[in-house]
PDB file of C-alpha atoms in Angstrom:
ATOM      1  CA  UNK A1474      55.869 112.978 100.887  1.00  0.00           C
ATOM      2  CA  UNK A1475      54.651 114.976 103.929  1.00  0.00           C
ATOM      3  CA  UNK A1476      57.491 117.476 103.240  1.00  0.00           C
ATOM      4  CA  UNK A1477      56.619 117.770  99.537  1.00  0.00           C
ATOM      5  CA  UNK A1478      52.931 118.348 100.147  1.00  0.00           C
ATOM      6  CA  UNK A1479      53.690 120.864 103.121  1.00  0.00           C
ATOM      7  CA  UNK A1480      55.733 122.879 100.455  1.00  0.00           C
ATOM      8  CA  UNK A1481      52.095 123.112  98.560  1.00  0.00           C
ATOM      9  CA  UNK A1482      49.791 125.450 100.552  1.00  0.00           C
ATOM     10  CA  UNK A1483      46.940 124.863  98.300  1.00  0.00           C
ATOM     11  CA  UNK A1484      46.688 121.318  99.966  1.00  0.00           C
ATOM     12  CA  UNK A1485      46.169 122.714 103.145  1.00  0.00           C
ATOM     13  CA  UNK A1486      44.461 120.332 105.678  1.00  0.00           C
ATOM     14  CA  UNK A1487      43.810 118.078 102.649  1.00  0.00           C
ATOM     15  CA  UNK A1488      47.635 116.472 102.768  1.00  0.00           C
ATOM     16  CA  UNK A1489      46.937 114.841 105.928  1.00  0.00           C
ATOM     17  CA  UNK A1490      44.375 112.538 105.125  1.00  0.00           C
ATOM     18  CA  UNK A1491      46.360 111.497 102.038  1.00  0.00           C
ATOM     19  CA  UNK A1492      49.231 110.380 104.437  1.00  0.00           C
ATOM     20  CA  UNK A1493      47.253 108.611 106.932  1.00  0.00           C
ATOM     21  CA  UNK A1494      44.838 106.739 105.158  1.00  0.00           C
ATOM     22  CA  UNK A1495      45.357 103.535 103.181  1.00  0.00           C
ATOM     23  CA  UNK A1496      43.584 101.517 100.405  1.00  0.00           C
ATOM     24  CA  UNK A1497      40.537  99.361 101.675  1.00  0.00           C
ATOM     25  CA  UNK A1498      41.784  96.104 103.078  1.00  0.00           C
ATOM     26  CA  UNK A1499      44.365  94.534 105.377  1.00  0.00           C
ATOM     27  CA  UNK A1500      45.906  96.793 107.840  1.00  0.00           C
ATOM     28  CA  UNK A1501      43.130  99.516 108.034  1.00  0.00           C
ATOM     29  CA  UNK A1502      40.660 100.435 110.608  1.00  0.00           C
ATOM     30  CA  UNK A1503      37.358 102.482 110.761  1.00  0.00           C
ATOM     31  CA  UNK A1504      36.302 104.888 113.415  1.00  0.00           C
ATOM     32  CA  UNK A1505      32.671 106.194 114.580  1.00  0.00           C
ATOM     33  CA  UNK A1506      31.992 108.509 117.590  1.00  0.00           C
ATOM     34  CA  UNK A1507      28.889 109.141 119.804  1.00  0.00           C
ATOM     35  CA  UNK A1508      28.432 111.783 122.271  1.00  0.00           C
ATOM     36  CA  UNK A1509      25.778 111.742 124.817  1.00  0.00           C
ATOM     37  CA  UNK A1510      24.974 114.621 127.509  1.00  0.00           C
ATOM     38  CA  UNK A1511      24.255 112.439 130.502  1.00  0.00           C
ATOM     39  CA  UNK A1512      23.146 115.509 132.575  1.00  0.00           C
ATOM     40  CA  UNK A1513      20.409 116.545 129.924  1.00  0.00           C
ATOM     41  CA  UNK A1514      19.871 112.929 129.055  1.00  0.00           C
ATOM     42  CA  UNK A1515      20.191 114.070 125.404  1.00  0.00           C
ATOM     43  CA  UNK A1516      22.694 113.406 122.386  1.00  0.00           C
ATOM     44  CA  UNK A1517      25.326 116.171 122.541  1.00  0.00           C
ATOM     45  CA  UNK A1518      24.463 117.991 119.435  1.00  0.00           C
ATOM     46  CA  UNK A1519      27.039 120.420 117.966  1.00  0.00           C
ATOM     47  CA  UNK A1520      30.278 119.364 120.025  1.00  0.00           C
ATOM     48  CA  UNK A1521      33.336 119.831 117.955  1.00  0.00           C
ATOM     49  CA  UNK A1522      36.017 117.098 117.823  1.00  0.00           C
ATOM     50  CA  UNK A1523      39.444 116.924 116.361  1.00  0.00           C
ATOM     51  CA  UNK A1524      41.222 113.332 115.559  1.00  0.00           C
ATOM     52  CA  UNK A1525      44.781 113.036 115.269  1.00  0.00           C
ATOM     53  CA  UNK A1526      47.267 110.140 114.593  1.00  0.00           C
ATOM     54  CA  UNK A1527      50.673 109.794 116.469  1.00  0.00           C
ATOM     55  CA  UNK A1528      53.389 109.678 114.241  1.00  0.00           C
ATOM     56  CA  UNK A1529      56.236 109.140 116.856  1.00  0.00           C
ATOM     57  CA  UNK A1530      57.276 110.552 120.223  1.00  0.00           C
ATOM     58  CA  UNK A1531      55.187 113.823 120.624  1.00  0.00           C
ATOM     59  CA  UNK A1532      54.551 114.002 116.836  1.00  0.00           C
ATOM     60  CA  UNK A1533      50.770 114.204 116.050  1.00  0.00           C
ATOM     61  CA  UNK A1534      49.284 114.898 112.541  1.00  0.00           C
ATOM     62  CA  UNK A1535      45.717 116.004 112.240  1.00  0.00           C
ATOM     63  CA  UNK A1536      43.571 113.682 110.569  1.00  0.00           C
ATOM     64  CA  UNK A1537      39.742 115.071 111.013  1.00  0.00           C
ATOM     65  CA  UNK A1538      37.840 117.812 112.561  1.00  0.00           C
ATOM     66  CA  UNK A1539      34.178 117.270 112.924  1.00  0.00           C
ATOM     67  CA  UNK A1540      31.007 118.347 115.001  1.00  0.00           C
ATOM     68  CA  UNK A1541      28.351 115.991 116.138  1.00  0.00           C
ATOM     69  CA  UNK A1542      24.887 115.890 114.609  1.00  0.00           C
ATOM     70  CA  UNK A1543      21.536 115.996 115.904  1.00  0.00           C
ATOM     71  CA  UNK A1544      22.102 112.367 117.166  1.00  0.00           C
ATOM     72  CA  UNK A1545      25.377 113.213 118.831  1.00  0.00           C
ATOM     73  CA  UNK A1546      27.271 111.233 116.100  1.00  0.00           C
ATOM     74  CA  UNK A1547      30.349 112.222 114.188  1.00  0.00           C
ATOM     75  CA  UNK A1548      29.485 110.459 110.954  1.00  0.00           C
ATOM     76  CA  UNK A1549      32.327 111.899 108.440  1.00  0.00           C
ATOM     77  CA  UNK A1550      35.439 110.559 110.154  1.00  0.00           C
ATOM     78  CA  UNK A1551      37.475 109.188 106.992  1.00  0.00           C
ATOM     79  CA  UNK A1552      37.479 105.391 106.347  1.00  0.00           C
ATOM     80  CA  UNK A1553      40.531 103.271 105.866  1.00  0.00           C
ATOM     81  CA  UNK A1554      42.562 104.852 108.326  1.00  0.00           C
ATOM     82  CA  UNK A1555      45.828 103.230 109.261  1.00  0.00           C
ATOM     83  CA  UNK A1556      45.987 101.416 112.672  1.00  0.00           C
ATOM     84  CA  UNK A1557      48.361 102.921 115.263  1.00  0.00           C
ATOM     85  CA  UNK A1558      47.775 105.357 118.142  1.00  0.00           C
ATOM     86  CA  UNK A1559      45.320 108.030 118.012  1.00  0.00           C
ATOM     87  CA  UNK A1560      44.121 110.888 120.130  1.00  0.00           C
ATOM     88  CA  UNK A1561      40.482 112.143 119.949  1.00  0.00           C
ATOM     89  CA  UNK A1562      39.802 115.745 121.554  1.00  0.00           C
ATOM     90  CA  UNK A1563      36.402 116.673 122.395  1.00  0.00           C
ATOM     91  CA  UNK A1564      35.849 120.475 122.834  1.00  0.00           C
ATOM     92  CA  UNK A1565      33.367 120.482 125.754  1.00  0.00           C
ATOM     93  CA  UNK A1566      33.796 124.118 126.799  1.00  0.00           C
ATOM     94  CA  UNK A1567      32.496 125.137 123.643  1.00  0.00           C
ATOM     95  CA  UNK A1568      29.542 122.681 124.024  1.00  0.00           C
ATOM     96  CA  UNK A1569      28.609 123.543 127.558  1.00  0.00           C
ATOM     97  CA  UNK A1570      28.675 127.303 126.509  1.00  0.00           C
ATOM     98  CA  UNK A1571      26.480 126.805 123.656  1.00  0.00           C
ATOM     99  CA  UNK A1572      23.904 124.846 125.756  1.00  0.00           C
ATOM    100  CA  UNK A1573      24.041 127.493 128.538  1.00  0.00           C
ATOM    101  CA  UNK A1574      25.864 125.628 131.071  1.00  0.00           C
ATOM    102  CA  UNK A1575      27.759 128.277 133.166  1.00  0.00           C
ATOM    103  CA  UNK A1576      29.895 125.869 135.326  1.00  0.00           C
ATOM    104  CA  UNK A1577      31.898 122.861 134.349  1.00  0.00           C
ATOM    105  CA  UNK A1578      35.286 121.229 135.076  1.00  0.00           C
ATOM    106  CA  UNK A1579      36.525 119.977 131.782  1.00  0.00           C
ATOM    107  CA  UNK A1580      36.967 122.544 129.002  1.00  0.00           C
ATOM    108  CA  UNK A1581      38.432 119.638 126.728  1.00  0.00           C
ATOM    109  CA  UNK A1582      38.444 115.882 127.045  1.00  0.00           C
ATOM    110  CA  UNK A1583      41.300 114.407 125.030  1.00  0.00           C
ATOM    111  CA  UNK A1584      41.494 110.351 124.650  1.00  0.00           C
ATOM    112  CA  UNK A1585      44.664 108.614 123.547  1.00  0.00           C
ATOM    113  CA  UNK A1586      44.020 104.855 122.495  1.00  0.00           C
ATOM    114  CA  UNK A1587      45.561 102.281 120.325  1.00  0.00           C
ATOM    115  CA  UNK A1588      44.115 100.451 117.608  1.00  0.00           C
ATOM    116  CA  UNK A1589      44.891  97.204 115.806  1.00  0.00           C
ATOM    117  CA  UNK A1590      44.687  96.528 112.107  1.00  0.00           C
ATOM    118  CA  UNK A1591      41.411  95.098 110.596  1.00  0.00           C
ATOM    119  CA  UNK A1592      38.877  96.168 113.398  1.00  0.00           C
ATOM    120  CA  UNK A1593      36.111  99.066 113.775  1.00  0.00           C
ATOM    121  CA  UNK A1594      36.860 101.343 116.865  1.00  0.00           C
ATOM    122  CA  UNK A1595      33.548 103.031 118.271  1.00  0.00           C
ATOM    123  CA  UNK A1596      34.582 106.113 120.621  1.00  0.00           C
ATOM    124  CA  UNK A1597      31.950 106.976 122.898  1.00  0.00           C
ATOM    125  CA  UNK A1598      31.893 109.795 125.289  1.00  0.00           C
ATOM    126  CA  UNK A1599      29.362 110.345 128.148  1.00  0.00           C
ATOM    127  CA  UNK A1600      29.715 113.957 129.273  1.00  0.00           C
ATOM    128  CA  UNK A1601      28.368 116.043 132.247  1.00  0.00           C
ATOM    129  CA  UNK A1602      29.462 119.291 133.283  1.00  0.00           C
ATOM    130  CA  UNK A1603      31.434 117.528 136.347  1.00  0.00           C
ATOM    131  CA  UNK A1604      32.466 114.263 134.764  1.00  0.00           C
ATOM    132  CA  UNK A1605      32.788 111.983 131.762  1.00  0.00           C
ATOM    133  CA  UNK A1606      33.259 108.319 131.208  1.00  0.00           C
ATOM    134  CA  UNK A1607      34.436 106.456 128.037  1.00  0.00           C
ATOM    135  CA  UNK A1608      34.797 103.061 126.823  1.00  0.00           C
ATOM    136  CA  UNK A1609      35.889 100.951 123.571  1.00  0.00           C
ATOM    137  CA  UNK A1610      32.363 100.699 121.979  1.00  0.00           C
ATOM    138  CA  UNK A1611      31.329  98.332 119.224  1.00  0.00           C
TER     139      UNK A1611
END
């Protein structure tokens, strides 16, 4: 199916969610994301993220690109995703530049994590110019 959809440029990035999402029910997962700027003590507004799913080996498929809202949350991650291995990349350099931070150590933060069927996965990022932390939230 992926090869067929790739031949039709009109689908663009819309082809990926068709491949990677499933009907609601058994085997699917949901995901949420919250980003906090610990140096400022505020939500990280306007940080861009990219969610990808690992297909096999080094092959990743784009699932979603989003931007955190005023509360630091990315609220439009697709629902009913297939469980598996995911990578979420946070574009911290762009965020630091837009918040007038001149010195920082991590231009991107990339997390790779494994999901299991029928669960919700909350992906928090606590960021500052010279460090970050994450954990599996609820």
